[in-house]
PDB file of C-alpha atoms in Angstrom:
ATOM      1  CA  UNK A   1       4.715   6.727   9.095  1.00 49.00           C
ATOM      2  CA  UNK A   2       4.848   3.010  10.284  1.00 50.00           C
ATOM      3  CA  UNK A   3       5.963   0.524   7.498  1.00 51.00           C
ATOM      4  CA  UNK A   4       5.126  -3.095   7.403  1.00 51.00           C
ATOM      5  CA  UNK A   5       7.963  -4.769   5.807  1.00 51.00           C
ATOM      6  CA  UNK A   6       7.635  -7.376   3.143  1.00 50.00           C
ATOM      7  CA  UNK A   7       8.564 -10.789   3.050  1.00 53.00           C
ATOM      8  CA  UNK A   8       9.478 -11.386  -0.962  1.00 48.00           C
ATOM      9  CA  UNK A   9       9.774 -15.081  -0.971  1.00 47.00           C
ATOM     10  CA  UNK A  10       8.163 -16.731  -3.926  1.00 52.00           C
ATOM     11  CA  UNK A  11       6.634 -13.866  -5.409  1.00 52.00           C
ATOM     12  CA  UNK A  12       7.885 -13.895  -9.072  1.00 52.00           C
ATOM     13  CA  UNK A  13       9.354 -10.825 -11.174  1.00 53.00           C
ATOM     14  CA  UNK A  14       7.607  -8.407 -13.115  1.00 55.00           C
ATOM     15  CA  UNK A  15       8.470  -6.648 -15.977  1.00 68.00           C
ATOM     16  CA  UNK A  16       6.468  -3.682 -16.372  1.00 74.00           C
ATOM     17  CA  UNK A  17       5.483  -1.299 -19.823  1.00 82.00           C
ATOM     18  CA  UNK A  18       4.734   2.082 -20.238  1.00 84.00           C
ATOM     19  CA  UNK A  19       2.331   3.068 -23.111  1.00 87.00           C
ATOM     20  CA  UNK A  20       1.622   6.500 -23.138  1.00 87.00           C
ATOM     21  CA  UNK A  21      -1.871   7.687 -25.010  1.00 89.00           C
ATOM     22  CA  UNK A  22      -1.346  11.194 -23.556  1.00 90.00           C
ATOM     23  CA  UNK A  23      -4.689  11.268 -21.399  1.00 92.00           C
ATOM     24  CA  UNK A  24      -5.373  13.632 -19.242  1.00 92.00           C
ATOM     25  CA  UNK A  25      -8.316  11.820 -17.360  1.00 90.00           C
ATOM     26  CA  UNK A  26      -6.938   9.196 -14.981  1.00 90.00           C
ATOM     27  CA  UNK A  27     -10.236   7.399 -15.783  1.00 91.00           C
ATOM     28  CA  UNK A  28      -9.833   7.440 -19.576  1.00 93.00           C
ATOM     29  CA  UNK A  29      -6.315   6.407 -19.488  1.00 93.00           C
ATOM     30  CA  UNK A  30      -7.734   3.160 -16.833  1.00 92.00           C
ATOM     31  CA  UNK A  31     -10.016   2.169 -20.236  1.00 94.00           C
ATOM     32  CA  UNK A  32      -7.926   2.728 -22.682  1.00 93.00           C
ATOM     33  CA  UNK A  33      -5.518   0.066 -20.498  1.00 91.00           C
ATOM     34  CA  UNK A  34      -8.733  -2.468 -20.185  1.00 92.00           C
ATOM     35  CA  UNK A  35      -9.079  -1.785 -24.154  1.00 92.00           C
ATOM     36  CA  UNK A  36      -5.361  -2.337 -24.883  1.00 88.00           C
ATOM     37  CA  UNK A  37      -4.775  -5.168 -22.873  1.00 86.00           C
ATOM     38  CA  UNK A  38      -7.961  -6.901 -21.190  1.00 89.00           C
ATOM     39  CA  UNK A  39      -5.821 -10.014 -20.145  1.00 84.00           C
ATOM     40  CA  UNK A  40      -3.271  -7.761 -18.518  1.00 87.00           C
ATOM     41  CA  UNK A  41      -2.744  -9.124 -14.880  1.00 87.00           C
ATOM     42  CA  UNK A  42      -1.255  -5.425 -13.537  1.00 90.00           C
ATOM     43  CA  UNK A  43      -2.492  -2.314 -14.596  1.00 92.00           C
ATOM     44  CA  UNK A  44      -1.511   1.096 -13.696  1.00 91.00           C
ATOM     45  CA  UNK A  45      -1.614   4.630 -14.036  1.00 91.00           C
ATOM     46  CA  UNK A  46       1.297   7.119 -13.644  1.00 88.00           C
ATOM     47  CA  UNK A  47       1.170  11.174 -13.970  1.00 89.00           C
ATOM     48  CA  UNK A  48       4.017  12.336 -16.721  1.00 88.00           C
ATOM     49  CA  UNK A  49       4.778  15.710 -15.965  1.00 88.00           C
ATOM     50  CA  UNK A  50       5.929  16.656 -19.789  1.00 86.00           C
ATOM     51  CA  UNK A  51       5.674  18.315 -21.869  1.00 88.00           C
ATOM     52  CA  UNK A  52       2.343  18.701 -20.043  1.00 89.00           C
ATOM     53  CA  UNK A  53       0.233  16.537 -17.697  1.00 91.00           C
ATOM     54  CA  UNK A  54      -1.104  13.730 -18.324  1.00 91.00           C
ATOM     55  CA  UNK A  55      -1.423   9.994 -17.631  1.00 92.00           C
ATOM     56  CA  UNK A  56       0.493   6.909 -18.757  1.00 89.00           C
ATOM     57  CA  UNK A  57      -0.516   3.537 -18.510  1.00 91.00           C
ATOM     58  CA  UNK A  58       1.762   0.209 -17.056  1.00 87.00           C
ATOM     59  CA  UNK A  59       0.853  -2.777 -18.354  1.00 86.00           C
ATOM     60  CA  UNK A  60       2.684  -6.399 -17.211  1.00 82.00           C
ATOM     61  CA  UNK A  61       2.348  -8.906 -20.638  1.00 74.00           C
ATOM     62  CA  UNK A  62       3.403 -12.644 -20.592  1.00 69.00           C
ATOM     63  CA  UNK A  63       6.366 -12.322 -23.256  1.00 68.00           C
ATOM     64  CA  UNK A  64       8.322  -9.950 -25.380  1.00 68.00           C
ATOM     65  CA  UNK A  65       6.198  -6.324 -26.126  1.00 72.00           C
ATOM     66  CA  UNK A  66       6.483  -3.830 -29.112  1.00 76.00           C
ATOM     67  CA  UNK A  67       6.596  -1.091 -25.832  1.00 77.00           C
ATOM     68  CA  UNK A  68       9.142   0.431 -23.338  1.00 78.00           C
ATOM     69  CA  UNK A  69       9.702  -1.193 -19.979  1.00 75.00           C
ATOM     70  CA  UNK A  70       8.855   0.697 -17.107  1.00 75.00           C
ATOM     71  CA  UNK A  71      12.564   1.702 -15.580  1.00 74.00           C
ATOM     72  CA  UNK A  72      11.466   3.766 -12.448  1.00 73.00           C
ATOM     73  CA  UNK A  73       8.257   2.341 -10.517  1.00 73.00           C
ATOM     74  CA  UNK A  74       7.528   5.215  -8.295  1.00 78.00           C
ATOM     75  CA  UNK A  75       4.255   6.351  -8.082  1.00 81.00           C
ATOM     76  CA  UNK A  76       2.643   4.038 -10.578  1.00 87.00           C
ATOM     77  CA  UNK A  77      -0.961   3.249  -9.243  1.00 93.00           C
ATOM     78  CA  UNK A  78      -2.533  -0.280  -9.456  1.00 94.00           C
ATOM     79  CA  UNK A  79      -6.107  -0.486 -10.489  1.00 95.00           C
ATOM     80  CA  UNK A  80      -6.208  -4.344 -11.511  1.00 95.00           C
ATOM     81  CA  UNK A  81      -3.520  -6.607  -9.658  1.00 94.00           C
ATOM     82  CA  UNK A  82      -3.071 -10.158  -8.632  1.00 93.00           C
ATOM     83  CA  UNK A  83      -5.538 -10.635  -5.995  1.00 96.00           C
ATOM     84  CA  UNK A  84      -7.506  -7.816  -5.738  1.00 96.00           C
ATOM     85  CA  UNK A  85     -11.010  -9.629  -6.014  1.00 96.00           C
ATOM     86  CA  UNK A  86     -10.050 -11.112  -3.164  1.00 97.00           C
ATOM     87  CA  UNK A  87      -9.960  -8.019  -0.777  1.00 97.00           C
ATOM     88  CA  UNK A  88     -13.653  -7.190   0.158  1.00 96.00           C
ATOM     89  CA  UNK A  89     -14.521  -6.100   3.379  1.00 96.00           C
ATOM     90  CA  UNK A  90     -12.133  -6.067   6.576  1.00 96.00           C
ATOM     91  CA  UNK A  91      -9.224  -8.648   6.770  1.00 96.00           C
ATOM     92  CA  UNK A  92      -6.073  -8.383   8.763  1.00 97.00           C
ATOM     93  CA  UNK A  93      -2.558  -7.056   6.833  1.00 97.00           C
ATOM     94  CA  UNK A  94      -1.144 -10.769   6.783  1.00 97.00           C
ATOM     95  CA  UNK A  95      -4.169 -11.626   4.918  1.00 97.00           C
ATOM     96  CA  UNK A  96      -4.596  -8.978   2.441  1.00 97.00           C
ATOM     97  CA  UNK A  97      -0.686  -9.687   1.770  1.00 97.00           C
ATOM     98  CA  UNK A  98      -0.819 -13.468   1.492  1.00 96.00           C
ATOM     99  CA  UNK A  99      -3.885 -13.009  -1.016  1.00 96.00           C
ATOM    100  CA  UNK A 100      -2.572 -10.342  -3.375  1.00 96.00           C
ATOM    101  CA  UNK A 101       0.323  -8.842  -5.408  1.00 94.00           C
ATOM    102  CA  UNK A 102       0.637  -5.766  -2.486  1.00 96.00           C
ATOM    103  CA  UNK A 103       4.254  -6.093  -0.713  1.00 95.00           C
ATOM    104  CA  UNK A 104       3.498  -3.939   1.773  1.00 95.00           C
ATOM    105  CA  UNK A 105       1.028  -1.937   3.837  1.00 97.00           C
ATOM    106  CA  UNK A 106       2.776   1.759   5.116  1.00 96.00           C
ATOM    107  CA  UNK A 107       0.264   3.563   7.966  1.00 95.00           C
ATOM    108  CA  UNK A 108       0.539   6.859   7.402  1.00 94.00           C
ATOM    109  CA  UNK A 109      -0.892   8.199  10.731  1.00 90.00           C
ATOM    110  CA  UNK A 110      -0.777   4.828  12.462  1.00 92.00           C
ATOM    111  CA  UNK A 111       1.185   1.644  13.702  1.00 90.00           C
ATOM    112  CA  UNK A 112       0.473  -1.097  11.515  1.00 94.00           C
ATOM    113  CA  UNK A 113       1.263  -4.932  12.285  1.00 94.00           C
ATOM    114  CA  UNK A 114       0.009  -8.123  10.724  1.00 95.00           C
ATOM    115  CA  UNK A 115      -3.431  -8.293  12.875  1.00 95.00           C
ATOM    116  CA  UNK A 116      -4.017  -5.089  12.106  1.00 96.00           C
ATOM    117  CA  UNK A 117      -7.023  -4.897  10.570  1.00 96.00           C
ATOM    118  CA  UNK A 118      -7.961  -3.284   6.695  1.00 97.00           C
ATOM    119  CA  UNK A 119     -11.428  -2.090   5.903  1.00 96.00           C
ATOM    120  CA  UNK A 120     -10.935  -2.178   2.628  1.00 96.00           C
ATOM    121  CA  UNK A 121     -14.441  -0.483   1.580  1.00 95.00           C
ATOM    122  CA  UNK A 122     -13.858  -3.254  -1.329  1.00 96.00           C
ATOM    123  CA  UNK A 123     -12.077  -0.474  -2.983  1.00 96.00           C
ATOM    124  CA  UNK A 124      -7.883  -1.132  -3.074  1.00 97.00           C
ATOM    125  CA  UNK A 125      -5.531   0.827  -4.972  1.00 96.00           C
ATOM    126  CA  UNK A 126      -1.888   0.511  -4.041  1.00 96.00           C
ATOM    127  CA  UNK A 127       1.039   2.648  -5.314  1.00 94.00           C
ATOM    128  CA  UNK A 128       4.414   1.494  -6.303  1.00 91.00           C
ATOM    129  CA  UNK A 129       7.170   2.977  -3.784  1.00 91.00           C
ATOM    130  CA  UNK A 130      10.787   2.269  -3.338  1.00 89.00           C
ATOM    131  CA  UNK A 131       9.688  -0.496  -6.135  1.00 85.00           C
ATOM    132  CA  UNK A 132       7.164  -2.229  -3.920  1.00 92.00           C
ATOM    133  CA  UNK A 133       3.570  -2.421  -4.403  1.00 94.00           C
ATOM    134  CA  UNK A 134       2.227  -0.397  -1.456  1.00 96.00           C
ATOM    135  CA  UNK A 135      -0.973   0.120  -0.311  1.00 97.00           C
ATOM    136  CA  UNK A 136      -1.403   3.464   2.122  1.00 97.00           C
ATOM    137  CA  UNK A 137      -3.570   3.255   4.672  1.00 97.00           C
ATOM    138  CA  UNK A 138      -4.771   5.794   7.749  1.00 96.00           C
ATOM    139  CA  UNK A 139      -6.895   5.610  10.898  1.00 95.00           C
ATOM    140  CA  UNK A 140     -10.368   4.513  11.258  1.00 93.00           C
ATOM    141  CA  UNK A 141     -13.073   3.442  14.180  1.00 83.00           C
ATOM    142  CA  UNK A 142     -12.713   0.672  16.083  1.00 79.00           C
ATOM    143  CA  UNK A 143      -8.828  -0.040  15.825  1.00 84.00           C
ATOM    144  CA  UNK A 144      -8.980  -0.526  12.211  1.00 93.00           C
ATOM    145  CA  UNK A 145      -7.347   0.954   9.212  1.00 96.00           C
ATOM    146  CA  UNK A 146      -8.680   2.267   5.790  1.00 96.00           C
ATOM    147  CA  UNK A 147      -7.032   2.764   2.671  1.00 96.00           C
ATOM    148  CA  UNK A 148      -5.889   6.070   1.838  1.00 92.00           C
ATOM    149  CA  UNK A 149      -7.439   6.427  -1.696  1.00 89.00           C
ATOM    150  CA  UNK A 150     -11.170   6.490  -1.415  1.00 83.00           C
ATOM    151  CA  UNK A 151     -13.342   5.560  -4.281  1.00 83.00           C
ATOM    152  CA  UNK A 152     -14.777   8.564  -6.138  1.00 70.00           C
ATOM    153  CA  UNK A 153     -11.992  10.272  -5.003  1.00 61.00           C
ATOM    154  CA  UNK A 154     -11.032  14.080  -6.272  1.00 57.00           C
ATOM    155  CA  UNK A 155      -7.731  13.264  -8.301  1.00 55.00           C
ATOM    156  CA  UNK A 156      -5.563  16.583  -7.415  1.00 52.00           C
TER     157      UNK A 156
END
């Protein structure tokens, strides 16, 4: 696995919060997070294990919140983030990272530098790992990359 390593400077900090509505449909925990909090700039997703499985919701909010801040960022996926209108068709890694919240870009089957180039299929969705927003991408034609999540995806 190749990782691209971030450069940090200027971006500001989040603060992240969990509300839990006990879904079990990835999809029906994304709208209850549009519902909840349509201004939100950072939305995510995140399987909780217990008592059985299911999926949370993180949520970034300008000012104090009624909810619990997020205190391990591992795993959480983003499906709206700073940005992400902005990555539509192919664009090299410097560019999707100047243009959007993303810290990093890890190939997982590949070497990945900043001309590298993403095809993004206009469908992004990066993961939060080692507290970095991550986007996972593998192989495809013609020296490019794709992102590992695929829209329409079987969720496992």
């Amino acid at each position: 696995m190749d990782v691209l390593e971030p450069d940090l400077r200027g971006r500001r900090p989040v603060t992240l919060f969990v509300v839990d509505g006990g879904h079990r449909d990835r999809h029906e925990a994304e709208h209850f997070a549009l519902e909840l909090a349509p201004a939100a700039s950072l939305l995510c997703t995140h399987v909780v294990r217990e008592p059985s499985p299911h999926h949370a919701v993180w949520l970034e909010l300008d000012g104090p919140a009624d909810y619990e801040p997020v205190r391990d960022r591992e795993g959480g996926r983003a499906f709206r983030f700073p940005g992400q209108d902005a990555l539509r068709g192919s664009l090299p890694v410097r560019e999707l990272l100047a243009l959007s919240a993303i810290d990093r870009v890890v190939g997982v089957g590949c070497t990945v530098a900043n001309d590298t180039v993403v095809d993004t299929r206009d469908y992004v969705r990066p993961v939060y790992a080692d507290g970095l927003l991550t986007l996972h991408v593998t192989p495809a034609a013609a020296d490019s990359v794709v992102p590992l999540e695929v829209e329409g995806g079987h969720v496992c």
